[in-house]
C-alpha positions as a Markdown table, in Angstrom:
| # | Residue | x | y | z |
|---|---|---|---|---|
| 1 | Unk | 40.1 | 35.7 | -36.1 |
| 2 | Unk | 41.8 | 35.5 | -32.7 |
| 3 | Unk | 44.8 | 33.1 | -32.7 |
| 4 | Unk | 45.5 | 31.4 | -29.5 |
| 5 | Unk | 48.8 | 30.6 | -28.6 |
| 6 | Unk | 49.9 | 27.9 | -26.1 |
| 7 | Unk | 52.8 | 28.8 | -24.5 |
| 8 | Unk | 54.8 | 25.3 | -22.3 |
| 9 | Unk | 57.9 | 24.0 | -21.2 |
| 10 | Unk | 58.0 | 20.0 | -22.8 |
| 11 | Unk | 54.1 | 20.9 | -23.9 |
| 12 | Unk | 54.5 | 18.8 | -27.6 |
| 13 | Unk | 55.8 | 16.1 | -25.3 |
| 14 | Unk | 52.2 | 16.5 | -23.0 |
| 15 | Unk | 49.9 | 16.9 | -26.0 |
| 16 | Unk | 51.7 | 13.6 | -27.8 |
| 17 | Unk | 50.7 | 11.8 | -24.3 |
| 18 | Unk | 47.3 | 13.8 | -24.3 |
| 19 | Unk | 46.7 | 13.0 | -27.8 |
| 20 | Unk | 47.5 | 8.8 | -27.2 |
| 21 | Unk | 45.2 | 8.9 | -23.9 |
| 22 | Unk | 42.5 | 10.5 | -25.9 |
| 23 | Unk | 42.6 | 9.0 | -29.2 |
| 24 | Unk | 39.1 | 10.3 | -29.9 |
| 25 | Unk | 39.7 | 13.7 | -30.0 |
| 26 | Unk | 41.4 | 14.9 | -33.3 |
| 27 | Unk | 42.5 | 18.3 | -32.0 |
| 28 | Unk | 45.0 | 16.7 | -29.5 |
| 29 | Unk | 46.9 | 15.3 | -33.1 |
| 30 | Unk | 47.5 | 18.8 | -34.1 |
| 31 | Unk | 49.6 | 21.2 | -32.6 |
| 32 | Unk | 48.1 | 24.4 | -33.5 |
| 33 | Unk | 49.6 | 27.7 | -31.9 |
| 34 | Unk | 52.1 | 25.8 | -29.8 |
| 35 | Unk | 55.2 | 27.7 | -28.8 |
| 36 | Unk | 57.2 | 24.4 | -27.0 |
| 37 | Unk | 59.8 | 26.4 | -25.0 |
| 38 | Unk | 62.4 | 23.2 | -24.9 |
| 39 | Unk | 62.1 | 23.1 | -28.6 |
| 40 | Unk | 63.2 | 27.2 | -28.4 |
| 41 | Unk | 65.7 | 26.3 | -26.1 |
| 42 | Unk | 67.2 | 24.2 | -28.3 |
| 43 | Unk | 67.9 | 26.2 | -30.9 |
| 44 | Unk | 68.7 | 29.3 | -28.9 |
| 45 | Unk | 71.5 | 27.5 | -27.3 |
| 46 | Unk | 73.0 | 24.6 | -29.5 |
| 47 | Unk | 76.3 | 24.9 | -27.6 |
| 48 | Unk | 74.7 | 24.5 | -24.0 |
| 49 | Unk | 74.1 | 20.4 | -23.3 |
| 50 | Unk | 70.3 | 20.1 | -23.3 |
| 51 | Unk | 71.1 | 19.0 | -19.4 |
| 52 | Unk | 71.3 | 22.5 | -18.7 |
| 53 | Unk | 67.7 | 22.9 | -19.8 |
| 54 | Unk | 65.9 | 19.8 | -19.4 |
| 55 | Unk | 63.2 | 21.7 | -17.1 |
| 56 | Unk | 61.7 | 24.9 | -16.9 |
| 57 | Unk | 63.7 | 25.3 | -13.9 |
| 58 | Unk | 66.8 | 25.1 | -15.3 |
| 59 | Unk | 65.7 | 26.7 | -18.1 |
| 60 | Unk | 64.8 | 29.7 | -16.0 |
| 61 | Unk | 68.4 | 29.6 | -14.1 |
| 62 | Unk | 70.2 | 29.7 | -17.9 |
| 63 | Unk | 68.1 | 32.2 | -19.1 |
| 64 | Unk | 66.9 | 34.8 | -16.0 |
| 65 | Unk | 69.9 | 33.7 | -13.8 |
| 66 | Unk | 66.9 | 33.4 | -11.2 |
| 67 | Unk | 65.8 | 30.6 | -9.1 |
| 68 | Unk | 62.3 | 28.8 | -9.6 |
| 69 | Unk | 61.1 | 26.4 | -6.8 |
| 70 | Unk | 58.6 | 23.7 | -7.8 |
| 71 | Unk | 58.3 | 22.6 | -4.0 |
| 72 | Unk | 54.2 | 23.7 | -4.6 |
| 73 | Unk | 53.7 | 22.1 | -7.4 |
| 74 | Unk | 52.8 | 18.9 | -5.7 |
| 75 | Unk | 51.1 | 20.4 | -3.0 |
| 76 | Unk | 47.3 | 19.9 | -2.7 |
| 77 | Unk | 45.6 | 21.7 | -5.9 |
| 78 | Unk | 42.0 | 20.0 | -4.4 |
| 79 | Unk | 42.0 | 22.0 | -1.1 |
| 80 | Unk | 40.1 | 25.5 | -1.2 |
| 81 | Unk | 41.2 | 27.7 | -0.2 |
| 82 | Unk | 44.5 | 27.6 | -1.9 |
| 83 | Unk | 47.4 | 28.8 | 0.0 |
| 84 | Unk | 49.3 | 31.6 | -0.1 |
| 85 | Unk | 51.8 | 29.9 | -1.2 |
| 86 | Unk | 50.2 | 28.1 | -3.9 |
| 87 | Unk | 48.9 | 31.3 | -5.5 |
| 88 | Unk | 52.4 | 33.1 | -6.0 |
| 89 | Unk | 53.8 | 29.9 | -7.3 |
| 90 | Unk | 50.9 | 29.9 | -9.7 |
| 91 | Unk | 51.5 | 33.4 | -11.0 |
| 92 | Unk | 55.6 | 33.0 | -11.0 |
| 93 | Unk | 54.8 | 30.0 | -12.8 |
| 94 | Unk | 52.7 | 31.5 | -15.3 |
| 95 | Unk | 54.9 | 34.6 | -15.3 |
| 96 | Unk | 57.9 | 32.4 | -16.1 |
């Protein structure tokens, strides 16, 4: 049996929303092979104030010491083709 895992950044906080918009669908009640990198954060740095990682962002500063725009992520995900632009912030984004 292959195990998915589900790997976010506040992702029990999106599934708890998911799960109230979508009452009818009991597998957004159960988080199953979710790894909640806020959650990780937490306990990997209990001395840090949660400020300091309050989005992946800053949570990629604290741990990579690199920089992570999210200027594309409100850009226009309808319009095809996607931009050059939009593609490498999707696979940093991922990557991250």
């Amino acid at each position: 049996v292959t195990r998915l895992l589900r790997v976010g950044f506040g992702i029990a906080y999106d599934l708890r929303r998911l799960a109230a918009s979508f009452p009818h669908l009991a597998q957004l009640r159960r988080a199953i092979g979710v790894l909640d990198l806020f959650q990780c954060a937490k306990h990997a740095y209990p001395q840090v104030p949660r400020r300091s990682y309050s989005s992946l962002k800053q949570l990629t500063s604290l741990v990579l010491q690199a920089g992570l725009s999210k200027e594309e992520q409100v850009s226009d995900w309808g319009a095809r083709p996607l931009t050059q632009a939009q593609c490498e912030y999707a696979a940093l984004d991922a990557l991250v």
